[in-house]
Amino acid sequence: MRFRNLAIITAVAAALAGCTNETLDSVNLSSVKNKTEYQLSSKMVSKMRELGMQKTSAILLRIFKEEGTLEVWKANASSRFQLLKSYKICAWSGKLGPKVKEGDRQAPEGFYPLYPHQMNPNSNYYLAINTGFPNTYDKANGRSGTHLMIHGACSSSGCYSMTDEQIIEIFALARDAFKGGQENVQLQAFPFRMTAENMARHRDNSNIEFWKMLKAGYDQFEVTKRPPQVNVCERKYVFNQQSDGSFNPAGQCPAMSTPPALQVAMANFDKDYQRDYQKALKKYDGMVWYEPSEAERKAIVAEQRKGRELAYAPTGTSLDAGKLMKVSDLEKRLAEQKEAQEAKQAALIQKEALEKATREGKAVPVPQQSPIERPVQQAALQTAPVQKSFWKLFSKSEPEAQATAPVNAAPAEQSAAQPSAQPPAEQRPAAGQQRAATPAAAPNPQVATAPVAGGDAAPAEQPPRKRPFWKIWGN
């Protein structure tokens, strides 16, 4: 009975998981022989049939960064679009906000037409669809960047990256739509679902005016369930506008008008929106949304990367890593982040300067000697025995005299104190007369000094002076 109950629980859990877990319906890539000719699963085709869709009917893609979601919408028999499937984006880089320049790691936001020639079956990231960034609006506003894709491999530097199992399905859906005659697939890339509550939550973001412009196209699709007609004039997007003139992206907008039916529908939609927006403002009064960095998003999903290839780098959603905060707390947090960033930048500049000096052969700066004076150490004194005269070698009464001379005595002082090599005749002792002992303090006449490194003098041996011939036999 216990095993039977366990089996029932397992079956129910699997059935419930099948309602929400797209991995159960994912592609088995090991069985795919030609990735560009992959045919959609029978489950996907059955779902299309249930929703009144043809396999080759038109599609539309919608991306929401904050939620980390890519949606595929497909036209039904009445040419209205319905949600066919929602995919969890594996990786997107940067933060909320549009791409502005090459290298900023931002993923594009806006409306982008995708044409057949933008499909890349030979991508290094399994399969890829070029977003076409920069589009007409981006070019009119001086934005730059290249090779911004929707691709596989789950790794992003400004792209929207999916898993290989996801991109092969998205690629097949676009391929079949082009076969059915669709001229281009509209990609709508938004920072978040542009509801009244989300707009109120992000009201203090520096990109809010840009997002309000995108919201006009978002709202019209929500109302009509058809891709809006997109034009650009005065460096801004305009949607579903009728005009007899031409649209100049950087020039003045021509005389325009909104179709009457759309105008009425949008007026009713906007009335409800304003009511919900005011309600949301009260909810978020005194609170602001902290937008997390890419690193903070990655930290949330770090467990997902364990045991996977290094290229597998999911980035998580901003909703999981972000936070509502009081204004004062956010200001303090941003100030701390700025201080840490400045310290990091200063260290980097110092490191680069040191590396540059080393490459150019300049001497690496070293710490200067301490200006505090050190005590002068006195040089040790060395002593040398005074050599006795020949006739004194047999004298037992003569005291042993030692003479000391400082090692660092100046040569001039030594030469002045040293007796001459041959004294005058009147100073010579008579035969048999004993000479007086040399005082101990007198310099040794047999020791001379020689200079050494550092300016000091060291003793050097001198050859003994020759005695006169008549003194050899003296008593």
GROMACS .gro file of N, CA, C and O in nm, residues 61-169:
model
  436
   61LEU      N    1   0.779   3.832  -3.162
   61LEU     CA    2   0.858   3.803  -3.042
   61LEU      C    3   0.851   3.922  -2.946
   61LEU      O    4   0.863   4.036  -2.987
   62ARG      N    5   0.830   3.890  -2.818
   62ARG     CA    6   0.834   3.994  -2.713
   62ARG      C    7   0.932   3.951  -2.604
   62ARG      O    8   0.931   3.837  -2.559
   63ILE      N    9   1.017   4.047  -2.565
   63ILE     CA   10   1.116   4.022  -2.460
   63ILE      C   11   1.092   4.116  -2.343
   63ILE      O   12   1.068   4.236  -2.362
   64PHE      N   13   1.098   4.061  -2.222
   64PHE     CA   14   1.088   4.140  -2.099
   64PHE      C   15   1.212   4.111  -2.015
   64PHE      O   16   1.228   4.000  -1.962
   65LYS      N   17   1.300   4.211  -2.005
   65LYS     CA   18   1.427   4.191  -1.934
   65LYS      C   19   1.406   4.157  -1.787
   65LYS      O   20   1.462   4.060  -1.736
   66GLU      N   21   1.331   4.241  -1.717
   66GLU     CA   22   1.320   4.225  -1.573
   66GLU      C   23   1.266   4.087  -1.535
   66GLU      O   24   1.315   4.024  -1.442
   67GLU      N   25   1.168   4.041  -1.609
   67GLU     CA   26   1.111   3.909  -1.583
   67GLU      C   27   1.195   3.797  -1.644
   67GLU      O   28   1.173   3.679  -1.613
   68GLY      N   29   1.289   3.832  -1.732
   68GLY     CA   30   1.373   3.732  -1.796
   68GLY      C   31   1.294   3.638  -1.885
   68GLY      O   32   1.312   3.517  -1.882
   69THR      N   33   1.206   3.695  -1.969
   69THR     CA   34   1.113   3.615  -2.047
   69THR      C   35   1.117   3.653  -2.195
   69THR      O   36   1.124   3.772  -2.228
   70LEU      N   37   1.112   3.552  -2.282
   70LEU     CA   38   1.093   3.572  -2.426
   70LEU      C   39   0.963   3.500  -2.465
   70LEU      O   40   0.949   3.379  -2.438
   71GLU      N   41   0.871   3.573  -2.526
   71GLU     CA   42   0.742   3.518  -2.566
   71GLU      C   43   0.734   3.506  -2.718
   71GLU      O   44   0.780   3.596  -2.791
   72VAL      N   45   0.675   3.398  -2.765
   72VAL     CA   46   0.645   3.380  -2.907
   72VAL      C   47   0.494   3.389  -2.924
   72VAL      O   48   0.419   3.309  -2.867
   73TRP      N   49   0.449   3.490  -2.998
   73TRP     CA   50   0.308   3.509  -3.031
   73TRP      C   51   0.288   3.468  -3.177
   73TRP      O   52   0.373   3.494  -3.261
   74LYS      N   53   0.172   3.409  -3.206
   74LYS     CA   54   0.147   3.361  -3.341
   74LYS      C   55   0.006   3.400  -3.385
   74LYS      O   56  -0.088   3.400  -3.305
   75ALA      N   57  -0.007   3.435  -3.512
   75ALA     CA   58  -0.136   3.481  -3.565
   75ALA      C   59  -0.233   3.364  -3.580
   75ALA      O   60  -0.196   3.256  -3.627
   76ASN      N   61  -0.359   3.390  -3.544
   76ASN     CA   62  -0.463   3.289  -3.564
   76ASN      C   63  -0.537   3.317  -3.695
   76ASN      O   64  -0.493   3.401  -3.776
   77ALA      N   65  -0.649   3.252  -3.713
   77ALA     CA   66  -0.721   3.265  -3.840
   77ALA      C   67  -0.773   3.405  -3.863
   77ALA      O   68  -0.792   3.448  -3.978
   78SER      N   69  -0.797   3.482  -3.757
   78SER     CA   70  -0.847   3.621  -3.771
   78SER      C   71  -0.733   3.723  -3.772
   78SER      O   72  -0.758   3.843  -3.758
   79SER      N   73  -0.610   3.675  -3.786
   79SER     CA   74  -0.490   3.760  -3.790
   79SER      C   75  -0.464   3.835  -3.658
   79SER      O   76  -0.389   3.933  -3.656
   80ARG      N   77  -0.527   3.789  -3.553
   80ARG     CA   78  -0.493   3.840  -3.420
   80ARG      C   79  -0.392   3.745  -3.357
   80ARG      O   80  -0.400   3.623  -3.375
   81PHE      N   81  -0.297   3.803  -3.283
   81PHE     CA   82  -0.188   3.723  -3.229
   81PHE      C   83  -0.223   3.671  -3.089
   81PHE      O   84  -0.279   3.743  -3.007
   82GLN      N   85  -0.187   3.547  -3.066
   82GLN     CA   86  -0.205   3.484  -2.935
   82GLN      C   87  -0.072   3.429  -2.887
   82GLN      O   88   0.015   3.391  -2.967
   83LEU      N   89  -0.058   3.422  -2.755
   83LEU     CA   90   0.066   3.369  -2.698
   83LEU      C   91   0.073   3.219  -2.723
   83LEU      O   92  -0.013   3.143  -2.680
   84LEU      N   93   0.179   3.177  -2.792
   84LEU     CA   94   0.199   3.036  -2.820
   84LEU      C   95   0.286   2.970  -2.714
   84LEU      O   96   0.253   2.864  -2.661
   85LYS      N   97   0.399   3.033  -2.682
   85LYS     CA   98   0.490   2.975  -2.583
   85LYS      C   99   0.576   3.084  -2.520
   85LYS      O  100   0.614   3.181  -2.586
   86SER      N  101   0.605   3.066  -2.393
   86SER     CA  102   0.691   3.158  -2.318
   86SER      C  103   0.817   3.085  -2.275
   86SER      O  104   0.810   2.975  -2.219
   87TYR      N  105   0.933   3.146  -2.302
   87TYR     CA  106   1.062   3.085  -2.269
   87TYR      C  107   1.132   3.169  -2.161
   87TYR      O  108   1.122   3.293  -2.161
   88LYS      N  109   1.203   3.102  -2.076
   88LYS     CA  110   1.284   3.171  -1.976
   88LYS      C  111   1.418   3.206  -2.038
   88LYS      O  112   1.494   3.116  -2.078
   89ILE      N  113   1.449   3.334  -2.049
   89ILE     CA  114   1.577   3.376  -2.105
   89ILE      C  115   1.689   3.326  -2.014
   89ILE      O  116   1.687   3.347  -1.894
   90CYS      N  117   1.788   3.261  -2.074
   90CYS     CA  118   1.897   3.205  -1.995
   90CYS      C  119   1.995   3.313  -1.948
   90CYS      O  120   2.041   3.310  -1.836
   91ALA      N  121   2.025   3.408  -2.036
   91ALA     CA  122   2.123   3.511  -2.000
   91ALA      C  123   2.101   3.639  -2.079
   91ALA      O  124   2.078   3.635  -2.199
   92TRP      N  125   2.106   3.751  -2.010
   92TRP     CA  126   2.113   3.883  -2.075
   92TRP      C  127   2.204   3.970  -1.989
   92TRP      O  128   2.205   3.959  -1.868
   93SER      N  129   2.282   4.053  -2.052
   93SER     CA  130   2.385   4.128  -1.981
   93SER      C  131   2.343   4.271  -1.952
   93SER      O  132   2.248   4.323  -2.009
   94GLY      N  133   2.418   4.335  -1.862
   94GLY     CA  134   2.391   4.474  -1.828
   94GLY      C  135   2.275   4.489  -1.730
   94GLY      O  136   2.243   4.400  -1.651
   95LYS      N  137   2.209   4.606  -1.737
   95LYS     CA  138   2.097   4.637  -1.650
   95LYS      C  139   1.978   4.679  -1.736
   95LYS      O  140   1.987   4.680  -1.859
   96LEU      N  141   1.868   4.714  -1.673
   96LEU     CA  142   1.755   4.767  -1.747
   96LEU      C  143   1.796   4.896  -1.815
   96LEU      O  144   1.871   4.976  -1.759
   97GLY      N  145   1.744   4.917  -1.937
   97GLY     CA  146   1.780   5.037  -2.012
   97GLY      C  147   1.832   5.000  -2.150
   97GLY      O  148   1.878   4.887  -2.172
   98PRO      N  149   1.825   5.092  -2.246
   98PRO     CA  150   1.863   5.062  -2.384
   98PRO      C  151   2.013   5.050  -2.403
   98PRO      O  152   2.092   5.093  -2.318
   99LYS      N  153   2.051   4.990  -2.516
   99LYS     CA  154   2.191   4.990  -2.555
   99LYS      C  155   2.222   5.124  -2.618
   99LYS      O  156   2.147   5.174  -2.703
  100VAL      N  157   2.333   5.186  -2.579
  100VAL     CA  158   2.369   5.319  -2.626
  100VAL      C  159   2.493   5.318  -2.713
  100VAL      O  160   2.499   5.385  -2.817
  101LYS      N  161   2.595   5.241  -2.673
  101LYS     CA  162   2.720   5.242  -2.749
  101LYS      C  163   2.786   5.106  -2.745
  101LYS      O  164   2.759   5.023  -2.658
  102GLU      N  165   2.874   5.085  -2.839
  102GLU     CA  166   2.950   4.959  -2.849
  102GLU      C  167   3.027   4.936  -2.721
  102GLU      O  168   3.095   5.025  -2.669
  103GLY      N  169   3.016   4.814  -2.668
  103GLY     CA  170   3.094   4.778  -2.550
  103GLY      C  171   3.029   4.806  -2.417
  103GLY      O  172   3.090   4.779  -2.313
  104ASP      N  173   2.906   4.862  -2.415
  104ASP     CA  174   2.843   4.892  -2.286
  104ASP      C  175   2.774   4.772  -2.223
  104ASP      O  176   2.716   4.781  -2.116
  105ARG      N  177   2.778   4.658  -2.292
  105ARG     CA  178   2.721   4.532  -2.244
  105ARG      C  179   2.569   4.539  -2.225
  105ARG      O  180   2.509   4.451  -2.162
  106GLN      N  181   2.504   4.640  -2.279
  106GLN     CA  182   2.359   4.650  -2.268
  106GLN      C  183   2.292   4.573  -2.381
  106GLN      O  184   2.341   4.573  -2.495
  107ALA      N  185   2.181   4.510  -2.351
  107ALA     CA  186   2.099   4.443  -2.452
  107ALA      C  187   1.997   4.543  -2.505
  107ALA      O  188   1.945   4.626  -2.429
  108PRO      N  189   1.966   4.540  -2.634
  108PRO     CA  190   1.879   4.643  -2.694
  108PRO      C  191   1.738   4.644  -2.636
  108PRO      O  192   1.686   4.541  -2.592
  109GLU      N  193   1.677   4.761  -2.638
  109GLU     CA  194   1.535   4.779  -2.607
  109GLU      C  195   1.474   4.861  -2.719
  109GLU      O  196   1.534   4.959  -2.765
  110GLY      N  197   1.357   4.822  -2.765
  110GLY     CA  198   1.293   4.894  -2.874
  110GLY      C  199   1.219   4.797  -2.966
  110GLY      O  200   1.193   4.682  -2.931
  111PHE      N  201   1.189   4.846  -3.088
  111PHE     CA  202   1.116   4.768  -3.188
  111PHE      C  203   1.209   4.739  -3.306
  111PHE      O  204   1.261   4.833  -3.368
  112TYR      N  205   1.227   4.610  -3.335
  112TYR     CA  206   1.325   4.568  -3.435
  112TYR      C  207   1.262   4.471  -3.534
  112TYR      O  208   1.208   4.367  -3.492
  113PRO      N  209   1.268   4.501  -3.665
  113PRO     CA  210   1.219   4.406  -3.766
  113PRO      C  211   1.327   4.302  -3.796
  113PRO      O  212   1.443   4.336  -3.820
  114LEU      N  213   1.289   4.175  -3.793
  114LEU     CA  214   1.382   4.066  -3.819
  114LEU      C  215   1.351   4.007  -3.957
  114LEU      O  216   1.241   3.957  -3.979
  115TYR      N  217   1.449   4.012  -4.047
  115TYR     CA  218   1.431   3.963  -4.184
  115TYR      C  219   1.499   3.828  -4.201
  115TYR      O  220   1.587   3.790  -4.121
  116PRO      N  221   1.464   3.754  -4.308
  116PRO     CA  222   1.523   3.621  -4.329
  116PRO      C  223   1.675   3.621  -4.333
  116PRO      O  224   1.739   3.527  -4.284
  117HIS      N  225   1.736   3.726  -4.390
  117HIS     CA  226   1.882   3.727  -4.400
  117HIS      C  227   1.950   3.744  -4.264
  117HIS      O  228   2.072   3.728  -4.253
  118GLN      N  229   1.872   3.777  -4.161
  118GLN     CA  230   1.929   3.791  -4.026
  118GLN      C  231   1.933   3.659  -3.951
  118GLN      O  232   1.983   3.653  -3.838
  119MET      N  233   1.884   3.553  -4.014
  119MET     CA  234   1.890   3.419  -3.954
  119MET      C  235   2.030   3.361  -3.980
  119MET      O  236   2.074   3.356  -4.095
  120ASN      N  237   2.097   3.318  -3.877
  120ASN     CA  238   2.234   3.265  -3.891
  120ASN      C  239   2.239   3.119  -3.850
  120ASN      O  240   2.246   3.087  -3.730
  121PRO      N  241   2.239   3.027  -3.947
  121PRO     CA  242   2.245   2.884  -3.913
  121PRO      C  243   2.385   2.837  -3.875
  121PRO      O  244   2.401   2.726  -3.824
  122ASN      N  245   2.487   2.919  -3.900
  122ASN     CA  246   2.627   2.879  -3.876
  122ASN      C  247   2.687   2.954  -3.758
  122ASN      O  248   2.808   2.975  -3.752
  123SER      N  249   2.604   2.995  -3.665
  123SER     CA  250   2.652   3.072  -3.550
  123SER      C  251   2.745   2.990  -3.461
  123SER      O  252   2.730   2.868  -3.448
  124ASN      N  253   2.840   3.057  -3.399
  124ASN     CA  254   2.926   2.994  -3.299
  124ASN      C  255   2.848   2.963  -3.171
  124ASN      O  256   2.899   2.895  -3.082
  125TYR      N  257   2.727   3.019  -3.161
  125TYR     CA  258   2.642   2.999  -3.045
  125TYR      C  259   2.521   2.913  -3.084
  125TYR      O  260   2.408   2.946  -3.053
  126TYR      N  261   2.548   2.808  -3.155
  126TYR     CA  262   2.453   2.707  -3.202
  126TYR      C  263   2.368   2.763  -3.317
  126TYR      O  264   2.388   2.729  -3.431
  127LEU      N  265   2.269   2.847  -3.285
  127LEU     CA  266   2.188   2.917  -3.386
  127LEU      C  267   2.168   3.060  -3.340
  127LEU      O  268   2.169   3.088  -3.219
  128ALA      N  269   2.148   3.152  -3.434
  128ALA     CA  270   2.133   3.292  -3.395
  128ALA      C  271   2.040   3.366  -3.490
  128ALA      O  272   2.028   3.331  -3.608
  129ILE      N  273   1.976   3.469  -3.436
  129ILE     CA  274   1.895   3.563  -3.514
  129ILE      C  275   1.943   3.703  -3.478
  129ILE      O  276   1.936   3.744  -3.362
  130ASN      N  277   1.994   3.777  -3.577
  130ASN     CA  278   2.044   3.911  -3.553
  130ASN      C  279   1.927   4.005  -3.528
  130ASN      O  280   1.831   4.007  -3.604
  131THR      N  281   1.935   4.086  -3.422
  131THR     CA  282   1.825   4.179  -3.389
  131THR      C  283   1.819   4.297  -3.486
  131THR      O  284   1.718   4.367  -3.492
  132GLY      N  285   1.926   4.321  -3.560
  132GLY     CA  286   1.928   4.436  -3.649
  132GLY      C  287   1.966   4.566  -3.581
  132GLY      O  288   1.953   4.675  -3.640
  133PHE      N  289   2.014   4.559  -3.458
  133PHE     CA  290   2.060   4.680  -3.390
  133PHE      C  291   2.188   4.730  -3.458
  133PHE      O  292   2.276   4.651  -3.490
  134PRO      N  293   2.198   4.862  -3.482
  134PRO     CA  294   2.103   4.969  -3.451
  134PRO      C  295   1.993   4.982  -3.556
  134PRO      O  296   2.021   4.973  -3.676
  135ASN      N  297   1.871   5.004  -3.511
  135ASN     CA  298   1.761   5.024  -3.604
  135ASN      C  299   1.751   5.173  -3.642
  135ASN      O  300   1.841   5.253  -3.610
  136THR      N  301   1.642   5.212  -3.707
  136THR     CA  302   1.628   5.350  -3.753
  136THR      C  303   1.631   5.448  -3.636
  136THR      O  304   1.696   5.554  -3.643
  137TYR      N  305   1.561   5.414  -3.529
  137TYR     CA  306   1.559   5.502  -3.411
  137TYR      C  307   1.699   5.513  -3.350
  137TYR      O  308   1.744   5.624  -3.315
  138ASP      N  309   1.767   5.400  -3.334
  138ASP     CA  310   1.901   5.401  -3.273
  138ASP      C  311   1.998   5.487  -3.354
  138ASP      O  312   2.075   5.566  -3.297
  139LYS      N  313   1.993   5.474  -3.485
  139LYS     CA  314   2.083   5.552  -3.571
  139LYS      C  315   2.054   5.700  -3.561
  139LYS      O  316   2.146   5.783  -3.558
  140ALA      N  317   1.926   5.735  -3.555
  140ALA     CA  318   1.889   5.877  -3.545
  140ALA      C  319   1.937   5.938  -3.415
  140ALA      O  320   1.960   6.059  -3.407
  141ASN      N  321   1.956   5.854  -3.312
  141ASN     CA  322   2.000   5.904  -3.181
  141ASN      C  323   2.147   5.874  -3.154
  141ASN      O  324   2.192   5.885  -3.040
  142GLY      N  325   2.221   5.839  -3.259
  142GLY     CA  326   2.365   5.821  -3.247
  142GLY      C  327   2.410   5.701  -3.167
  142GLY      O  328   2.521   5.700  -3.113
  143ARG      N  329   2.326   5.599  -3.159
  143ARG     CA  330   2.363   5.480  -3.083
  143ARG      C  331   2.440   5.383  -3.171
  143ARG      O  332   2.415   5.375  -3.291
  144SER      N  333   2.533   5.310  -3.110
  144SER     CA  334   2.620   5.222  -3.189
  144SER      C  335   2.631   5.085  -3.124
  144SER      O  336   2.614   5.070  -3.003
  145GLY      N  337   2.663   4.987  -3.207
  145GLY     CA  338   2.681   4.850  -3.160
  145GLY      C  339   2.665   4.754  -3.276
  145GLY      O  340   2.602   4.786  -3.377
  146THR      N  341   2.722   4.637  -3.265
  146THR     CA  342   2.716   4.538  -3.373
  146THR      C  343   2.694   4.399  -3.315
  146THR      O  344   2.727   4.372  -3.199
  147HIS      N  345   2.639   4.312  -3.398
  147HIS     CA  346   2.623   4.170  -3.367
  147HIS      C  347   2.543   4.146  -3.239
  147HIS      O  348   2.582   4.065  -3.153
  148LEU      N  349   2.432   4.216  -3.225
  148LEU     CA  350   2.344   4.195  -3.111
  148LEU      C  351   2.240   4.089  -3.151
  148LEU      O  352   2.159   4.114  -3.239
  149MET      N  353   2.244   3.976  -3.086
  149MET     CA  354   2.171   3.858  -3.132
  149MET      C  355   2.073   3.804  -3.028
  149MET      O  356   2.081   3.835  -2.910
  150ILE      N  357   1.986   3.719  -3.078
  150ILE     CA  358   1.917   3.620  -2.996
  150ILE      C  359   1.981   3.487  -3.037
  150ILE      O  360   1.974   3.447  -3.153
  151HIS      N  361   2.050   3.423  -2.945
  151HIS     CA  362   2.127   3.303  -2.983
  151HIS      C  363   2.126   3.200  -2.871
  151HIS      O  364   2.069   3.223  -2.763
  152GLY      N  365   2.190   3.087  -2.896
  152GLY     CA  366   2.198   2.980  -2.798
  152GLY      C  367   2.320   2.993  -2.710
  152GLY      O  368   2.380   3.100  -2.697
  153ALA      N  369   2.358   2.885  -2.645
  153ALA     CA  370   2.481   2.872  -2.564
  153ALA      C  371   2.471   2.934  -2.425
  153ALA      O  372   2.562   2.919  -2.345
  154CYS      N  373   2.365   3.006  -2.395
  154CYS     CA  374   2.345   3.061  -2.260
  154CYS      C  375   2.464   3.144  -2.212
  154CYS      O  376   2.516   3.124  -2.103
  155SER      N  377   2.511   3.237  -2.293
  155SER     CA  378   2.619   3.327  -2.254
  155SER      C  379   2.600   3.457  -2.329
  155SER      O  380   2.580   3.456  -2.451
  156SER      N  381   2.604   3.571  -2.257
  156SER     CA  382   2.568   3.698  -2.321
  156SER      C  383   2.665   3.810  -2.290
  156SER      O  384   2.715   3.823  -2.179
  157SER      N  385   2.693   3.893  -2.394
  157SER     CA  386   2.765   4.019  -2.378
  157SER      C  387   2.691   4.125  -2.459
  157SER      O  388   2.744   4.182  -2.553
  158GLY      N  389   2.567   4.148  -2.422
  158GLY     CA  390   2.484   4.244  -2.494
  158GLY      C  391   2.374   4.177  -2.575
  158GLY      O  392   2.295   4.244  -2.638
  159CYS      N  393   2.371   4.044  -2.572
  159CYS     CA  394   2.271   3.969  -2.648
  159CYS      C  395   2.166   3.911  -2.555
  159CYS      O  396   2.176   3.919  -2.432
  160TYR      N  397   2.064   3.852  -2.616
  160TYR     CA  398   1.965   3.773  -2.543
  160TYR      C  399   1.997   3.627  -2.573
  160TYR      O  400   1.982   3.582  -2.686
  161SER      N  401   2.044   3.556  -2.473
  161SER     CA  402   2.092   3.420  -2.495
  161SER      C  403   1.997   3.318  -2.435
  161SER      O  404   1.954   3.330  -2.321
  162MET      N  405   1.967   3.218  -2.516
  162MET     CA  406   1.880   3.109  -2.476
  162MET      C  407   1.961   2.980  -2.464
  162MET      O  408   2.080   2.979  -2.495
  163THR      N  409   1.898   2.874  -2.419
  163THR     CA  410   1.964   2.744  -2.426
  163THR      C  411   1.955   2.695  -2.571
  163THR      O  412   1.873   2.744  -2.650
  164ASP      N  413   2.034   2.597  -2.606
  164ASP     CA  414   2.030   2.543  -2.743
  164ASP      C  415   1.894   2.479  -2.773
  164ASP      O  416   1.845   2.488  -2.886
  165GLU      N  417   1.835   2.415  -2.672
  165GLU     CA  418   1.704   2.354  -2.691
  165GLU      C  419   1.596   2.458  -2.720
  165GLU      O  420   1.503   2.433  -2.797
  166GLN      N  421   1.609   2.576  -2.658
  166GLN     CA  422   1.512   2.683  -2.681
  166GLN      C  423   1.530   2.748  -2.818
  166GLN      O  424   1.433   2.769  -2.892
  167ILE      N  425   1.655   2.780  -2.853
  167ILE     CA  426   1.678   2.854  -2.977
  167ILE      C  427   1.645   2.770  -3.100
  167ILE      O  428   1.604   2.825  -3.203
  168ILE      N  429   1.656   2.638  -3.091
  168ILE     CA  430   1.625   2.557  -3.209
  168ILE      C  431   1.474   2.562  -3.238
  168ILE      O  432   1.432   2.560  -3.354
  169GLU      N  433   1.391   2.573  -3.133
  169GLU     CA  434   1.247   2.588  -3.152
  169GLU      C  435   1.212   2.726  -3.206
  169GLU      O  436   1.132   2.740  -3.299
   0.00000   0.00000   0.00000
